[in-house]
CSV table of C-alpha atoms in Angstrom, one decimal:
chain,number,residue,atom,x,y,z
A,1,UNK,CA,15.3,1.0,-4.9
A,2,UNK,CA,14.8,0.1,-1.1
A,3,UNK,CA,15.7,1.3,2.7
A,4,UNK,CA,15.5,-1.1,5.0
A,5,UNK,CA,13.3,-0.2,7.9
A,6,UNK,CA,13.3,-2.6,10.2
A,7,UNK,CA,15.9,-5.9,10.7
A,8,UNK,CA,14.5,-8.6,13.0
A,9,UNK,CA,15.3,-12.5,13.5
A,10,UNK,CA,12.8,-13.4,11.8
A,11,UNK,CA,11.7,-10.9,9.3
A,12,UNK,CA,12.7,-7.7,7.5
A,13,UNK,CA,10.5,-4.4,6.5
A,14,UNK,CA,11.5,-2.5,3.7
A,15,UNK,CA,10.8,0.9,2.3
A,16,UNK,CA,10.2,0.5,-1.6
A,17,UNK,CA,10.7,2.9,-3.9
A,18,UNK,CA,8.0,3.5,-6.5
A,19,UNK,CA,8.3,2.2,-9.7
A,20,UNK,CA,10.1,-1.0,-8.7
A,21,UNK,CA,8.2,-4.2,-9.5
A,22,UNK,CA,7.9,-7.1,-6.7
A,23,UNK,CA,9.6,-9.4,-8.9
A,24,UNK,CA,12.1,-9.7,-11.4
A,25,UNK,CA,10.9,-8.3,-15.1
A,26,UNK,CA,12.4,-9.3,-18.2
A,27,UNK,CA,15.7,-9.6,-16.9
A,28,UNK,CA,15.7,-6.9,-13.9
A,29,UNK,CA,15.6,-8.4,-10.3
A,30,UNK,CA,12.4,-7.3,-8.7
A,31,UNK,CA,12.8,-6.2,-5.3
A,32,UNK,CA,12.7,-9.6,-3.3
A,33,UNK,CA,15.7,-10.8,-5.4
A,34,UNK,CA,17.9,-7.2,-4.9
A,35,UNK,CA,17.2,-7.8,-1.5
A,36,UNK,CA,18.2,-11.0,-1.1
A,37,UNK,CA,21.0,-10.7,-3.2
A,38,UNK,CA,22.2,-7.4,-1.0
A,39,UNK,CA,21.4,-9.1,2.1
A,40,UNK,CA,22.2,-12.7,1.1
A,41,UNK,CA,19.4,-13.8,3.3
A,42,UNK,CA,16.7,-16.4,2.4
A,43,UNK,CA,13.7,-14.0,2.2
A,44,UNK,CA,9.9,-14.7,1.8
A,45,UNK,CA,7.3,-12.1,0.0
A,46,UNK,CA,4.7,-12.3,2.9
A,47,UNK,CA,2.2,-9.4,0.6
A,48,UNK,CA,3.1,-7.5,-1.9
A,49,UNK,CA,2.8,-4.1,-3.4
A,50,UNK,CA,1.9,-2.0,-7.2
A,51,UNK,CA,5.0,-1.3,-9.3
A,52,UNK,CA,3.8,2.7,-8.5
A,53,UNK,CA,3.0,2.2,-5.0
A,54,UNK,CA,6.1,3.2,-2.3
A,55,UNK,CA,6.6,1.6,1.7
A,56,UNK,CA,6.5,-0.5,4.2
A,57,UNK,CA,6.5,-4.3,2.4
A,58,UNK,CA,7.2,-7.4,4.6
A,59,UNK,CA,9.7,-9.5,4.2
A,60,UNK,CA,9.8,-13.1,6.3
A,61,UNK,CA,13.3,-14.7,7.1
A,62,UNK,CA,12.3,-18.6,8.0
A,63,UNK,CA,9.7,-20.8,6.2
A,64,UNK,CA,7.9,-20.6,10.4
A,65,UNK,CA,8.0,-17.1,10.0
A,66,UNK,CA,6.7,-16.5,6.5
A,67,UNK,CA,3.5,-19.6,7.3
A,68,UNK,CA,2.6,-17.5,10.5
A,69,UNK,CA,2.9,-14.3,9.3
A,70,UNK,CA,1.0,-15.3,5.6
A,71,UNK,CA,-1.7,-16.5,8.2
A,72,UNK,CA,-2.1,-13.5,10.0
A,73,UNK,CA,-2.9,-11.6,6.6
A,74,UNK,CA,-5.1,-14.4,5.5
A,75,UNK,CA,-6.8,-14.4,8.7
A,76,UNK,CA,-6.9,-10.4,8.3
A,77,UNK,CA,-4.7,-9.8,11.8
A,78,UNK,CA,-2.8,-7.3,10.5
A,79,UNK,CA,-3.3,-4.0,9.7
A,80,UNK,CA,-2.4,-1.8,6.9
A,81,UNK,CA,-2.7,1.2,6.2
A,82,UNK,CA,-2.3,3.7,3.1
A,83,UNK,CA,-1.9,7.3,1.9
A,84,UNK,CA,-2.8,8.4,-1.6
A,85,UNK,CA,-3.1,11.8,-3.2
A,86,UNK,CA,-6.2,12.7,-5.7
A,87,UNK,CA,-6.9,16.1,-7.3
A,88,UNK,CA,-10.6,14.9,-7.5
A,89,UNK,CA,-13.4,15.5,-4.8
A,90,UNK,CA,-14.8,12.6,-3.6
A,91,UNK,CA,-18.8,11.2,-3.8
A,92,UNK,CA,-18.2,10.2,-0.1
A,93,UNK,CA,-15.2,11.7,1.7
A,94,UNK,CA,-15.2,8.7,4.0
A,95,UNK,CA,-16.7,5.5,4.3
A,96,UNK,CA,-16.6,2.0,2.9
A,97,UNK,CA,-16.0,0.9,-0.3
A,98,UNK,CA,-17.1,-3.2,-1.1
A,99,UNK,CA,-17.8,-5.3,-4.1
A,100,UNK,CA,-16.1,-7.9,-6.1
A,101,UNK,CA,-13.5,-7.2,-8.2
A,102,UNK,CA,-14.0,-8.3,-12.0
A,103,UNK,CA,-11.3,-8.0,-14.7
A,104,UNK,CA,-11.7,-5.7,-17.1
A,105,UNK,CA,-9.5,-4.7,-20.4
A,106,UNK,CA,-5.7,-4.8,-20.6
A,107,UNK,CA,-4.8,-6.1,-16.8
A,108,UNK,CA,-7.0,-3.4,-15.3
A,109,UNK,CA,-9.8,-4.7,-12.7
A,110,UNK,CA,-13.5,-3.1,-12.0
A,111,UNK,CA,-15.8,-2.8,-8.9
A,112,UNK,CA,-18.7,-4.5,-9.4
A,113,UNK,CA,-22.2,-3.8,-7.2
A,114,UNK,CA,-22.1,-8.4,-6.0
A,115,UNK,CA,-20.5,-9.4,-2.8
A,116,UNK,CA,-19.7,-12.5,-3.2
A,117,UNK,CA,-16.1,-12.6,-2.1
A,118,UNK,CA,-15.8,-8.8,-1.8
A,119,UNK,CA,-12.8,-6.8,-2.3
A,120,UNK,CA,-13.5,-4.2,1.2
A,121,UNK,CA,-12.1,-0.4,2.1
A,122,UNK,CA,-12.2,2.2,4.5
A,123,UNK,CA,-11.4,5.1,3.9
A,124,UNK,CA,-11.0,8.6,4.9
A,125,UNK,CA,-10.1,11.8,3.2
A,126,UNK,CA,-9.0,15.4,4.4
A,127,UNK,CA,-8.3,18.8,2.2
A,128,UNK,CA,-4.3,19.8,2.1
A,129,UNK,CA,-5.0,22.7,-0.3
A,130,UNK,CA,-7.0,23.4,-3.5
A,131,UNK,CA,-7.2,21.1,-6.0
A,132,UNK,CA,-5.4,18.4,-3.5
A,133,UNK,CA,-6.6,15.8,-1.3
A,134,UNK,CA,-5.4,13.3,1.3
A,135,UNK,CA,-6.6,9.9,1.3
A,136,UNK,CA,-6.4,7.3,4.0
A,137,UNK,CA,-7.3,3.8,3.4
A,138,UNK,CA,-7.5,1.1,5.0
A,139,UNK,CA,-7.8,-2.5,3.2
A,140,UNK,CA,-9.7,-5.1,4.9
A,141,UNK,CA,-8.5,-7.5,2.0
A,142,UNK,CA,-5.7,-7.9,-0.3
A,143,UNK,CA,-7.0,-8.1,-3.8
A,144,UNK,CA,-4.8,-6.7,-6.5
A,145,UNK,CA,-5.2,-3.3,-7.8
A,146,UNK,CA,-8.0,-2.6,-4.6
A,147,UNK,CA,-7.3,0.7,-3.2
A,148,UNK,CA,-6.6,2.1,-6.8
A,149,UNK,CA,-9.9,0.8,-8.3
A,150,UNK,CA,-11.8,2.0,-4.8
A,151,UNK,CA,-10.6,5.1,-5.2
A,152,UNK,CA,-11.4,5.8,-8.5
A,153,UNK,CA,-15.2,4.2,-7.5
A,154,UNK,CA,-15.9,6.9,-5.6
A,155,UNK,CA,-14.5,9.9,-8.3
A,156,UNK,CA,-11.3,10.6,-6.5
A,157,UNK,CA,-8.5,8.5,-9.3
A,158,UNK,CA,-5.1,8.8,-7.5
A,159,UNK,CA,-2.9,11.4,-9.0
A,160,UNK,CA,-0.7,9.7,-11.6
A,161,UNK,CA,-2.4,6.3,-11.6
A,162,UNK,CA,-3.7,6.8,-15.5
A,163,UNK,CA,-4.8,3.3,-15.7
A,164,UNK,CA,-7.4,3.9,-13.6
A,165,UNK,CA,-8.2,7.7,-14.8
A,166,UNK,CA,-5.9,9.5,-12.8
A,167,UNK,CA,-4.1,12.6,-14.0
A,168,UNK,CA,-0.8,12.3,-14.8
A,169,UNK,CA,1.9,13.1,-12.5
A,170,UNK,CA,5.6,12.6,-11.6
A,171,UNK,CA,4.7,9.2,-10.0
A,172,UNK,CA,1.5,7.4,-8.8
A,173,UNK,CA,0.6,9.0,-5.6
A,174,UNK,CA,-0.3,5.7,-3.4
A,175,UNK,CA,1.6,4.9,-0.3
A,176,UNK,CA,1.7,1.8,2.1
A,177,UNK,CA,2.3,4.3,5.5
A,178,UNK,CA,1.3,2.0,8.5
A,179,UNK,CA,1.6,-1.9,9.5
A,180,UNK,CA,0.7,-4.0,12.5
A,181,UNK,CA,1.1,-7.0,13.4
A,182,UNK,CA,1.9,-9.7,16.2
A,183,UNK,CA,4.5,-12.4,16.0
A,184,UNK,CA,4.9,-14.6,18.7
A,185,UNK,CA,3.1,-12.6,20.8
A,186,UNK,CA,5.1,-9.5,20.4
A,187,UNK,CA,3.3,-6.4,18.7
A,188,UNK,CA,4.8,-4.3,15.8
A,189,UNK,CA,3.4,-0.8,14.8
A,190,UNK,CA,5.7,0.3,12.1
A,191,UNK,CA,5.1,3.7,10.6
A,192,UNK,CA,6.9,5.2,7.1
A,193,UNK,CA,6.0,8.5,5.8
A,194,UNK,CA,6.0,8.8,1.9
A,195,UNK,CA,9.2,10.9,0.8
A,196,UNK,CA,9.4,11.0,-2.5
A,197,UNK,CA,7.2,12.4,-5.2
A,198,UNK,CA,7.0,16.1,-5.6
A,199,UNK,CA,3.6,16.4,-3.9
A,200,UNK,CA,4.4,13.8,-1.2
A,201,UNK,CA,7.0,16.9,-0.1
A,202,UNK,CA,4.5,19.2,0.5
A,203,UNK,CA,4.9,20.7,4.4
A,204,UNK,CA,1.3,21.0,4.3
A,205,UNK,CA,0.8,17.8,3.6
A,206,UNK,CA,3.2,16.5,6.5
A,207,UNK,CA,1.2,19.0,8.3
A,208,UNK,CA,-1.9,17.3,7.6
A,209,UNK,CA,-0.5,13.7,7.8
A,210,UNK,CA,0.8,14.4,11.3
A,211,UNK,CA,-2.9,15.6,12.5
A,212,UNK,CA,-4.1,12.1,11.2
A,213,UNK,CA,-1.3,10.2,13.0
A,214,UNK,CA,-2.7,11.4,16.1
């Protein structure tokens, strides 16, 4: 369900596996409760993450913690980052993506072409092989379902994200790789490469994500 990553006074970073849901689902413990129930620490959902999507997710331990670091997201101080896997080519193979997000049918979301309160992407994108691309994104904002609905905005759907028009797959290719931050004036770069999914075990891919780490 979860590594931990990271164990700090006053916070935690986990690894989530895909498939596991944030919190708990008709009787299953989501992932904040297994946690705290493994760790039997107090424990604060500072963001949080797709069912499908794997990585880094931040976990505060104090209610000080958990108001600064909620603060520094609000306050777009942090920065994520996020790999994702598309057997589409792209209108754009980088640049931004904006516009607000309106709900559509059945808990799925759309990109609309107003700005009002703008869901807001960068991204990148880089060949591993035929058929296969690398996505890196970066999320100036947190809205729910973003980078998948970005994505598929600019004709690259992430592999196994059928919501959203992707082809199936063994899982739904999206990653949360990279997170900074500062707490208490002490800087955290914390990086997790995506290990499981058969794709996400590619050596060229590693290859390529290595390049991009540079």
């Amino acid at each position: 369900m979860y590594r931990i990553q990271l164990q700090h006074k006053d916070f935690m970073v986990i690894n989530k596996r895909p498939g596991i849901g944030m919190h708990d689902d008709a009787g299953e413990p989501g992932l904040v409760n297994r946690v705290r129930m493994d760790t039997d620490l107090d424990l604060y959902p500072v963001h949080r993450l797709d069912k499908m999507t794997s990585g880094l997710v931040l976990l505060a331990r104090t209610p000080e913690a958990n108001r600064a670091l909620s603060m520094a997201f609000s306050a777009r101080e942090v920065s994520k980052q996020y790999l994702a896997l598309s057997d589409r080519k792209p209108k754009k193979k980088q640049g931004w993506v904006k516009g607000d997000m309106e709900k559509g049918r059945g808990g799925s979301w759309m990109l609309s072409r107003t700005q009002d309160n703008p869901a807001i992407s960068w991204f990148d994108s880089v060949s591993v092989r035929e058929g296969l691309r690398l996505y890196r994104i970066k999320p100036r904002t947190g809205k729910t379902h973003q980078i998948r609905v970005a994505l598929k905005s600019v004709g690259a759907p992430i592999l196994g994200d059928e919501r959203y028009g992707g082809t199936a797959a063994d899982r739904g290719y999206l990653h949360a790789w990279r997170l900074a931050f500062t707490l208490a004036g002490e800087s955290f770069d914390l990086v997790c490469p995506p290990d499981e999914g058969t794709l996400f075990l590619l050596p060229e891919l590693h290859a390529v994500i290595a390049e991009i780490s540079e």
